[in-house]
């Protein structure tokens, strides 16, 4: 039960790219049938940045209050509302909002939200389907690729999960949750030494590594097995790490 609750918390925060902060649907149709977006006003941008910060701090109820006060009806504002509703377990309302956003300029993030929503309710097949679409719509979004890799891992598709998590890492080295999940995947596939090496490379603390082992279904290290990890850095020339269903706010995409 603790494990389920832990992951529910992890899934509470999705991820979104800062690009979404500057775009809103203007109602015009592009050649591909999707709505184009116009730049947000400075006032709207400021309010949305503040709401994103509040969401990132895990204060979903406060975010809903600020959204009510702001009275914004843009795609990004509605996306944030859907995220906040999901984080407060108002699943039906969140799902309806995400569905309404699929044809807007934040459609890819809406699919991501639906995927996270499904995973929170342990609907793994549905989650995979939504996140697969999201990853195709937003192929260079590290958080989306990481989220997709996570649900694949939880479903037991380890090789595709590895590909997605590594992609997430190489796209954004600050994606710490993807690193967490990559290490978990190593444990799940019996590659304990590789997991330990990754923890060292990415400067993961012993306490954090113990937690990952527990989430992977493995016993904690015995006293004489404890490892001391030296500082390390992410691989790749773009300082990318990895993580899914990121517990770091879904700061707009």
PDB file of C-alpha atoms in Angstrom:
ATOM      1  CA  UNK A   1       0.000   0.000   0.000  1.00  0.00           C
ATOM      2  CA  UNK A   2       2.871   2.352   0.815  1.00  0.00           C
ATOM      3  CA  UNK A   3       4.379   1.727  -2.589  1.00  0.00           C
ATOM      4  CA  UNK A   4       1.120   2.545  -4.330  1.00  0.00           C
ATOM      5  CA  UNK A   5       0.741   5.763  -2.344  1.00  0.00           C
ATOM      6  CA  UNK A   6       4.325   6.718  -3.088  1.00  0.00           C
ATOM      7  CA  UNK A   7       3.864   6.401  -6.813  1.00  0.00           C
ATOM      8  CA  UNK A   8       0.562   8.221  -6.666  1.00  0.00           C
ATOM      9  CA  UNK A   9       2.505  11.124  -5.208  1.00  0.00           C
ATOM     10  CA  UNK A  10       5.163  10.828  -7.876  1.00  0.00           C
ATOM     11  CA  UNK A  11       2.525  10.853 -10.579  1.00  0.00           C
ATOM     12  CA  UNK A  12       0.908  13.932  -9.116  1.00  0.00           C
ATOM     13  CA  UNK A  13       3.292  16.122 -10.985  1.00  0.00           C
ATOM     14  CA  UNK A  14       3.571  15.858 -14.714  1.00  0.00           C
ATOM     15  CA  UNK A  15       5.861  17.957 -16.809  1.00  0.00           C
ATOM     16  CA  UNK A  16       5.496  20.556 -19.455  1.00  0.00           C
ATOM     17  CA  UNK A  17       7.885  22.651 -21.432  1.00  0.00           C
ATOM     18  CA  UNK A  18       8.313  26.331 -20.803  1.00  0.00           C
ATOM     19  CA  UNK A  19       7.303  26.921 -24.397  1.00  0.00           C
ATOM     20  CA  UNK A  20       3.691  26.480 -23.400  1.00  0.00           C
ATOM     21  CA  UNK A  21       3.920  29.488 -21.144  1.00  0.00           C
ATOM     22  CA  UNK A  22       4.210  31.693 -24.174  1.00  0.00           C
ATOM     23  CA  UNK A  23       1.522  30.158 -26.346  1.00  0.00           C
ATOM     24  CA  UNK A  24      -2.241  30.150 -26.345  1.00  0.00           C
ATOM     25  CA  UNK A  25      -4.833  29.001 -28.875  1.00  0.00           C
ATOM     26  CA  UNK A  26      -6.140  31.871 -30.975  1.00  0.00           C
ATOM     27  CA  UNK A  27      -8.842  29.843 -32.712  1.00  0.00           C
ATOM     28  CA  UNK A  28      -7.180  29.823 -36.113  1.00  0.00           C
ATOM     29  CA  UNK A  29      -6.690  26.560 -37.928  1.00  0.00           C
ATOM     30  CA  UNK A  30      -3.348  25.420 -39.276  1.00  0.00           C
ATOM     31  CA  UNK A  31      -2.965  23.227 -42.340  1.00  0.00           C
ATOM     32  CA  UNK A  32      -2.824  20.122 -40.158  1.00  0.00           C
ATOM     33  CA  UNK A  33      -6.132  21.037 -38.547  1.00  0.00           C
ATOM     34  CA  UNK A  34      -4.606  21.963 -35.199  1.00  0.00           C
ATOM     35  CA  UNK A  35      -5.055  25.356 -33.627  1.00  0.00           C
ATOM     36  CA  UNK A  36      -2.193  27.785 -33.886  1.00  0.00           C
ATOM     37  CA  UNK A  37      -1.107  29.791 -30.867  1.00  0.00           C
ATOM     38  CA  UNK A  38      -0.390  33.419 -30.173  1.00  0.00           C
ATOM     39  CA  UNK A  39       1.907  34.926 -27.577  1.00  0.00           C
ATOM     40  CA  UNK A  40       0.503  35.454 -24.095  1.00  0.00           C
ATOM     41  CA  UNK A  41       0.276  38.966 -22.693  1.00  0.00           C
ATOM     42  CA  UNK A  42       2.864  39.880 -20.086  1.00  0.00           C
ATOM     43  CA  UNK A  43       0.185  39.983 -17.388  1.00  0.00           C
ATOM     44  CA  UNK A  44      -1.136  36.519 -18.285  1.00  0.00           C
ATOM     45  CA  UNK A  45       2.372  35.153 -18.531  1.00  0.00           C
ATOM     46  CA  UNK A  46       3.241  36.447 -15.073  1.00  0.00           C
ATOM     47  CA  UNK A  47       0.131  34.899 -13.549  1.00  0.00           C
ATOM     48  CA  UNK A  48       0.747  31.567 -15.252  1.00  0.00           C
ATOM     49  CA  UNK A  49       4.375  31.476 -14.155  1.00  0.00           C
ATOM     50  CA  UNK A  50       3.235  32.033 -10.571  1.00  0.00           C
ATOM     51  CA  UNK A  51       0.612  29.278 -10.870  1.00  0.00           C
ATOM     52  CA  UNK A  52       3.206  26.931 -12.384  1.00  0.00           C
ATOM     53  CA  UNK A  53       5.497  27.634  -9.436  1.00  0.00           C
ATOM     54  CA  UNK A  54       2.717  26.872  -6.967  1.00  0.00           C
ATOM     55  CA  UNK A  55       1.926  23.622  -8.787  1.00  0.00           C
ATOM     56  CA  UNK A  56       5.590  22.723  -8.768  1.00  0.00           C
ATOM     57  CA  UNK A  57       5.651  23.115  -5.008  1.00  0.00           C
ATOM     58  CA  UNK A  58       2.859  20.546  -4.744  1.00  0.00           C
ATOM     59  CA  UNK A  59       0.226  23.108  -3.698  1.00  0.00           C
ATOM     60  CA  UNK A  60      -2.493  21.989  -6.089  1.00  0.00           C
ATOM     61  CA  UNK A  61      -5.378  23.397  -4.053  1.00  0.00           C
ATOM     62  CA  UNK A  62      -3.687  26.791  -3.957  1.00  0.00           C
ATOM     63  CA  UNK A  63      -3.126  26.575  -7.716  1.00  0.00           C
ATOM     64  CA  UNK A  64      -6.847  26.018  -8.230  1.00  0.00           C
ATOM     65  CA  UNK A  65      -7.587  29.071  -6.085  1.00  0.00           C
ATOM     66  CA  UNK A  66      -5.172  31.228  -8.092  1.00  0.00           C
ATOM     67  CA  UNK A  67      -6.667  29.958 -11.351  1.00  0.00           C
ATOM     68  CA  UNK A  68     -10.136  30.921 -10.119  1.00  0.00           C
ATOM     69  CA  UNK A  69      -8.874  34.379  -9.200  1.00  0.00           C
ATOM     70  CA  UNK A  70      -7.044  34.892 -12.493  1.00  0.00           C
ATOM     71  CA  UNK A  71     -10.141  34.001 -14.530  1.00  0.00           C
ATOM     72  CA  UNK A  72      -7.966  32.898 -17.448  1.00  0.00           C
ATOM     73  CA  UNK A  73      -9.533  30.695 -20.112  1.00  0.00           C
ATOM     74  CA  UNK A  74      -6.517  29.929 -22.280  1.00  0.00           C
ATOM     75  CA  UNK A  75      -5.359  26.401 -23.167  1.00  0.00           C
ATOM     76  CA  UNK A  76      -2.393  26.636 -20.796  1.00  0.00           C
ATOM     77  CA  UNK A  77      -4.565  27.864 -17.942  1.00  0.00           C
ATOM     78  CA  UNK A  78      -6.978  24.994 -18.537  1.00  0.00           C
ATOM     79  CA  UNK A  79      -4.059  22.573 -18.740  1.00  0.00           C
ATOM     80  CA  UNK A  80      -2.847  23.778 -15.345  1.00  0.00           C
ATOM     81  CA  UNK A  81      -6.336  23.374 -13.962  1.00  0.00           C
ATOM     82  CA  UNK A  82      -6.455  19.805 -15.263  1.00  0.00           C
ATOM     83  CA  UNK A  83      -3.064  19.098 -13.657  1.00  0.00           C
ATOM     84  CA  UNK A  84      -4.257  20.556 -10.343  1.00  0.00           C
ATOM     85  CA  UNK A  85      -7.470  18.537 -10.473  1.00  0.00           C
ATOM     86  CA  UNK A  86      -5.452  15.391 -11.155  1.00  0.00           C
ATOM     87  CA  UNK A  87      -3.130  16.164  -8.260  1.00  0.00           C
ATOM     88  CA  UNK A  88      -6.110  16.565  -5.928  1.00  0.00           C
ATOM     89  CA  UNK A  89      -7.610  13.233  -7.060  1.00  0.00           C
ATOM     90  CA  UNK A  90     -10.507  14.875  -8.898  1.00  0.00           C
ATOM     91  CA  UNK A  91      -9.965  12.411 -11.712  1.00  0.00           C
ATOM     92  CA  UNK A  92     -13.236  12.735 -13.614  1.00  0.00           C
ATOM     93  CA  UNK A  93     -12.991  16.515 -13.889  1.00  0.00           C
ATOM     94  CA  UNK A  94      -9.321  16.332 -14.818  1.00  0.00           C
ATOM     95  CA  UNK A  95     -10.036  13.779 -17.528  1.00  0.00           C
ATOM     96  CA  UNK A  96     -12.809  15.903 -19.043  1.00  0.00           C
ATOM     97  CA  UNK A  97     -10.531  18.930 -19.201  1.00  0.00           C
ATOM     98  CA  UNK A  98      -7.678  16.989 -20.774  1.00  0.00           C
ATOM     99  CA  UNK A  99     -10.073  15.616 -23.398  1.00  0.00           C
ATOM    100  CA  UNK A 100     -11.235  19.144 -24.241  1.00  0.00           C
ATOM    101  CA  UNK A 101      -7.617  20.205 -24.782  1.00  0.00           C
ATOM    102  CA  UNK A 102      -6.598  17.444 -27.202  1.00  0.00           C
ATOM    103  CA  UNK A 103      -7.273  19.554 -30.312  1.00  0.00           C
ATOM    104  CA  UNK A 104      -5.628  22.713 -28.953  1.00  0.00           C
ATOM    105  CA  UNK A 105      -2.047  23.931 -29.057  1.00  0.00           C
ATOM    106  CA  UNK A 106      -1.322  22.008 -25.844  1.00  0.00           C
ATOM    107  CA  UNK A 107      -2.733  18.764 -27.218  1.00  0.00           C
ATOM    108  CA  UNK A 108       0.457  16.777 -26.700  1.00  0.00           C
ATOM    109  CA  UNK A 109       0.546  17.759 -23.036  1.00  0.00           C
ATOM    110  CA  UNK A 110      -3.131  16.890 -22.682  1.00  0.00           C
ATOM    111  CA  UNK A 111      -2.371  13.380 -23.943  1.00  0.00           C
ATOM    112  CA  UNK A 112       0.469  13.225 -21.442  1.00  0.00           C
ATOM    113  CA  UNK A 113      -1.914  14.268 -18.690  1.00  0.00           C
ATOM    114  CA  UNK A 114      -4.384  11.581 -19.689  1.00  0.00           C
ATOM    115  CA  UNK A 115      -1.571   9.038 -19.619  1.00  0.00           C
ATOM    116  CA  UNK A 116      -0.501  10.054 -16.123  1.00  0.00           C
ATOM    117  CA  UNK A 117      -4.110  10.060 -14.998  1.00  0.00           C
ATOM    118  CA  UNK A 118      -4.586   6.513 -16.287  1.00  0.00           C
ATOM    119  CA  UNK A 119      -1.351   5.323 -14.666  1.00  0.00           C
ATOM    120  CA  UNK A 120      -2.407   6.796 -11.322  1.00  0.00           C
ATOM    121  CA  UNK A 121      -5.492   4.593 -11.563  1.00  0.00           C
ATOM    122  CA  UNK A 122      -3.360   1.588 -12.572  1.00  0.00           C
ATOM    123  CA  UNK A 123      -4.816   1.486 -16.075  1.00  0.00           C
ATOM    124  CA  UNK A 124      -1.483   0.590 -17.637  1.00  0.00           C
ATOM    125  CA  UNK A 125      -2.702  -0.248 -21.159  1.00  0.00           C
ATOM    126  CA  UNK A 126      -4.574   3.030 -21.410  1.00  0.00           C
ATOM    127  CA  UNK A 127      -1.644   4.974 -19.980  1.00  0.00           C
ATOM    128  CA  UNK A 128       0.735   3.476 -22.537  1.00  0.00           C
ATOM    129  CA  UNK A 129      -1.603   4.383 -25.381  1.00  0.00           C
ATOM    130  CA  UNK A 130      -1.955   8.019 -24.347  1.00  0.00           C
ATOM    131  CA  UNK A 131       1.743   8.495 -23.599  1.00  0.00           C
ATOM    132  CA  UNK A 132       2.727   6.892 -26.879  1.00  0.00           C
ATOM    133  CA  UNK A 133       0.666   9.526 -28.686  1.00  0.00           C
ATOM    134  CA  UNK A 134       2.135  12.265 -26.493  1.00  0.00           C
ATOM    135  CA  UNK A 135       5.689  11.127 -27.264  1.00  0.00           C
ATOM    136  CA  UNK A 136       4.949  11.216 -30.992  1.00  0.00           C
ATOM    137  CA  UNK A 137       3.516  14.709 -30.742  1.00  0.00           C
ATOM    138  CA  UNK A 138       6.345  15.949 -28.502  1.00  0.00           C
ATOM    139  CA  UNK A 139       9.328  13.781 -29.517  1.00  0.00           C
ATOM    140  CA  UNK A 140      11.977  16.037 -27.973  1.00  0.00           C
ATOM    141  CA  UNK A 141      10.203  16.615 -24.664  1.00  0.00           C
ATOM    142  CA  UNK A 142      12.300  14.862 -22.028  1.00  0.00           C
ATOM    143  CA  UNK A 143       9.529  14.586 -19.441  1.00  0.00           C
ATOM    144  CA  UNK A 144       7.077  13.089 -21.924  1.00  0.00           C
ATOM    145  CA  UNK A 145       9.618  10.523 -23.130  1.00  0.00           C
ATOM    146  CA  UNK A 146      10.514   9.746 -19.529  1.00  0.00           C
ATOM    147  CA  UNK A 147       6.881   9.294 -18.552  1.00  0.00           C
ATOM    148  CA  UNK A 148       6.366   6.951 -21.483  1.00  0.00           C
ATOM    149  CA  UNK A 149       9.427   4.957 -20.469  1.00  0.00           C
ATOM    150  CA  UNK A 150       8.117   4.670 -16.924  1.00  0.00           C
ATOM    151  CA  UNK A 151       4.757   3.187 -17.859  1.00  0.00           C
ATOM    152  CA  UNK A 152       6.469   0.788 -20.270  1.00  0.00           C
ATOM    153  CA  UNK A 153       8.722  -0.330 -17.425  1.00  0.00           C
ATOM    154  CA  UNK A 154       5.782  -0.812 -15.073  1.00  0.00           C
ATOM    155  CA  UNK A 155       4.027  -2.842 -17.771  1.00  0.00           C
ATOM    156  CA  UNK A 156       7.096  -5.064 -18.184  1.00  0.00           C
ATOM    157  CA  UNK A 157       8.259  -3.835 -21.610  1.00  0.00           C
ATOM    158  CA  UNK A 158      11.821  -3.346 -20.426  1.00  0.00           C
ATOM    159  CA  UNK A 159      13.705  -2.837 -23.696  1.00  0.00           C
ATOM    160  CA  UNK A 160      11.401  -0.107 -25.062  1.00  0.00           C
ATOM    161  CA  UNK A 161      11.394   1.424 -21.579  1.00  0.00           C
ATOM    162  CA  UNK A 162      15.186   1.571 -21.589  1.00  0.00           C
ATOM    163  CA  UNK A 163      15.161   3.318 -24.968  1.00  0.00           C
ATOM    164  CA  UNK A 164      12.665   5.929 -23.791  1.00  0.00           C
ATOM    165  CA  UNK A 165      14.441   6.595 -20.512  1.00  0.00           C
ATOM    166  CA  UNK A 166      17.829   6.973 -22.203  1.00  0.00           C
ATOM    167  CA  UNK A 167      16.253   9.318 -24.735  1.00  0.00           C
ATOM    168  CA  UNK A 168      14.815  11.373 -21.893  1.00  0.00           C
ATOM    169  CA  UNK A 169      18.239  11.529 -20.273  1.00  0.00           C
ATOM    170  CA  UNK A 170      20.009  12.657 -23.416  1.00  0.00           C
ATOM    171  CA  UNK A 171      17.353  15.295 -24.060  1.00  0.00           C
ATOM    172  CA  UNK A 172      17.573  16.851 -20.607  1.00  0.00           C
ATOM    173  CA  UNK A 173      20.227  16.097 -18.048  1.00  0.00           C
ATOM    174  CA  UNK A 174      18.243  17.806 -15.292  1.00  0.00           C
ATOM    175  CA  UNK A 175      15.474  15.214 -15.539  1.00  0.00           C
ATOM    176  CA  UNK A 176      16.339  13.587 -12.228  1.00  0.00           C
ATOM    177  CA  UNK A 177      13.220  11.459 -12.076  1.00  0.00           C
ATOM    178  CA  UNK A 178      14.200   9.733 -15.298  1.00  0.00           C
ATOM    179  CA  UNK A 179      17.529   8.854 -13.670  1.00  0.00           C
ATOM    180  CA  UNK A 180      15.612   7.457 -10.733  1.00  0.00           C
ATOM    181  CA  UNK A 181      13.543   5.283 -13.061  1.00  0.00           C
ATOM    182  CA  UNK A 182      16.517   4.192 -15.126  1.00  0.00           C
ATOM    183  CA  UNK A 183      18.183   2.904 -11.962  1.00  0.00           C
ATOM    184  CA  UNK A 184      14.938   1.205 -10.987  1.00  0.00           C
ATOM    185  CA  UNK A 185      14.836  -0.463 -14.389  1.00  0.00           C
ATOM    186  CA  UNK A 186      18.350  -1.785 -13.830  1.00  0.00           C
ATOM    187  CA  UNK A 187      17.246  -3.340 -10.555  1.00  0.00           C
ATOM    188  CA  UNK A 188      14.105  -4.787 -12.105  1.00  0.00           C
ATOM    189  CA  UNK A 189      16.205  -6.479 -14.795  1.00  0.00           C
ATOM    190  CA  UNK A 190      18.773  -7.881 -12.371  1.00  0.00           C
ATOM    191  CA  UNK A 191      21.556  -5.443 -13.282  1.00  0.00           C
ATOM    192  CA  UNK A 192      22.444  -4.459  -9.721  1.00  0.00           C
ATOM    193  CA  UNK A 193      26.042  -3.508 -10.473  1.00  0.00           C
ATOM    194  CA  UNK A 194      24.925  -1.256 -13.311  1.00  0.00           C
ATOM    195  CA  UNK A 195      22.369   0.359 -11.001  1.00  0.00           C
ATOM    196  CA  UNK A 196      25.095   1.063  -8.443  1.00  0.00           C
ATOM    197  CA  UNK A 197      27.351   2.516 -11.132  1.00  0.00           C
ATOM    198  CA  UNK A 198      24.581   4.786 -12.422  1.00  0.00           C
ATOM    199  CA  UNK A 199      23.896   5.962  -8.883  1.00  0.00           C
ATOM    200  CA  UNK A 200      27.568   6.901  -8.567  1.00  0.00           C
ATOM    201  CA  UNK A 201      27.661   8.573 -11.988  1.00  0.00           C
ATOM    202  CA  UNK A 202      24.605  10.669 -11.221  1.00  0.00           C
ATOM    203  CA  UNK A 203      25.549  11.435  -7.622  1.00  0.00           C
ATOM    204  CA  UNK A 204      22.573   9.608  -6.109  1.00  0.00           C
ATOM    205  CA  UNK A 205      22.748   9.393  -2.314  1.00  0.00           C
ATOM    206  CA  UNK A 206      22.784   6.061  -0.540  1.00  0.00           C
ATOM    207  CA  UNK A 207      19.458   6.854   1.090  1.00  0.00           C
ATOM    208  CA  UNK A 208      17.866   7.594  -2.277  1.00  0.00           C
ATOM    209  CA  UNK A 209      19.314   4.411  -3.744  1.00  0.00           C
ATOM    210  CA  UNK A 210      17.880   2.403  -0.856  1.00  0.00           C
ATOM    211  CA  UNK A 211      14.484   3.874  -1.669  1.00  0.00           C
ATOM    212  CA  UNK A 212      14.803   2.913  -5.331  1.00  0.00           C
ATOM    213  CA  UNK A 213      15.683  -0.646  -4.348  1.00  0.00           C
ATOM    214  CA  UNK A 214      12.570  -0.863  -2.193  1.00  0.00           C
ATOM    215  CA  UNK A 215      10.384   0.498  -4.991  1.00  0.00           C
ATOM    216  CA  UNK A 216      11.910  -2.109  -7.276  1.00  0.00           C
ATOM    217  CA  UNK A 217      10.779  -4.853  -4.927  1.00  0.00           C
ATOM    218  CA  UNK A 218      14.281  -5.586  -3.619  1.00  0.00           C
ATOM    219  CA  UNK A 219      15.397  -5.673   0.022  1.00  0.00           C
ATOM    220  CA  UNK A 220      17.450  -2.793   1.383  1.00  0.00           C
ATOM    221  CA  UNK A 221      21.229  -3.154   1.503  1.00  0.00           C
ATOM    222  CA  UNK A 222      22.636  -4.869   4.551  1.00  0.00           C
ATOM    223  CA  UNK A 223      24.964  -2.824   6.713  1.00  0.00           C
ATOM    224  CA  UNK A 224      28.096  -4.295   5.123  1.00  0.00           C
ATOM    225  CA  UNK A 225      26.688  -3.723   1.649  1.00  0.00           C
ATOM    226  CA  UNK A 226      26.255   0.010   1.942  1.00  0.00           C
ATOM    227  CA  UNK A 227      27.937   1.950  -0.785  1.00  0.00           C
ATOM    228  CA  UNK A 228      29.651   5.282  -0.632  1.00  0.00           C
ATOM    229  CA  UNK A 229      29.049   7.223  -3.820  1.00  0.00           C
ATOM    230  CA  UNK A 230      31.352   9.812  -5.263  1.00  0.00           C
ATOM    231  CA  UNK A 231      30.024  12.838  -7.057  1.00  0.00           C
ATOM    232  CA  UNK A 232      29.347  12.393 -10.733  1.00  0.00           C
ATOM    233  CA  UNK A 233      27.694  14.063 -13.669  1.00  0.00           C
ATOM    234  CA  UNK A 234      25.172  13.199 -16.344  1.00  0.00           C
ATOM    235  CA  UNK A 235      26.251  11.557 -19.562  1.00  0.00           C
ATOM    236  CA  UNK A 236      25.980  13.236 -22.921  1.00  0.00           C
ATOM    237  CA  UNK A 237      27.001  16.615 -24.248  1.00  0.00           C
ATOM    238  CA  UNK A 238      23.709  18.219 -23.290  1.00  0.00           C
ATOM    239  CA  UNK A 239      23.894  17.418 -19.579  1.00  0.00           C
ATOM    240  CA  UNK A 240      20.928  15.073 -19.669  1.00  0.00           C
ATOM    241  CA  UNK A 241      19.792  12.736 -16.962  1.00  0.00           C
ATOM    242  CA  UNK A 242      16.463  10.913 -16.730  1.00  0.00           C
ATOM    243  CA  UNK A 243      13.128  10.557 -14.947  1.00  0.00           C
ATOM    244  CA  UNK A 244       9.417   9.975 -15.385  1.00  0.00           C
ATOM    245  CA  UNK A 245       6.160  10.985 -13.966  1.00  0.00           C
ATOM    246  CA  UNK A 246       8.379  13.579 -12.612  1.00  0.00           C
ATOM    247  CA  UNK A 247       7.763  14.748  -9.088  1.00  0.00           C
ATOM    248  CA  UNK A 248       9.185  18.075 -10.173  1.00  0.00           C
ATOM    249  CA  UNK A 249       6.313  20.155 -11.376  1.00  0.00           C
ATOM    250  CA  UNK A 250       4.984  19.743 -14.780  1.00  0.00           C
ATOM    251  CA  UNK A 251       5.933  23.175 -15.600  1.00  0.00           C
ATOM    252  CA  UNK A 252       4.193  23.533 -18.899  1.00  0.00           C
ATOM    253  CA  UNK A 253       5.121  22.305 -22.183  1.00  0.00           C
TER     254      UNK A 253
END
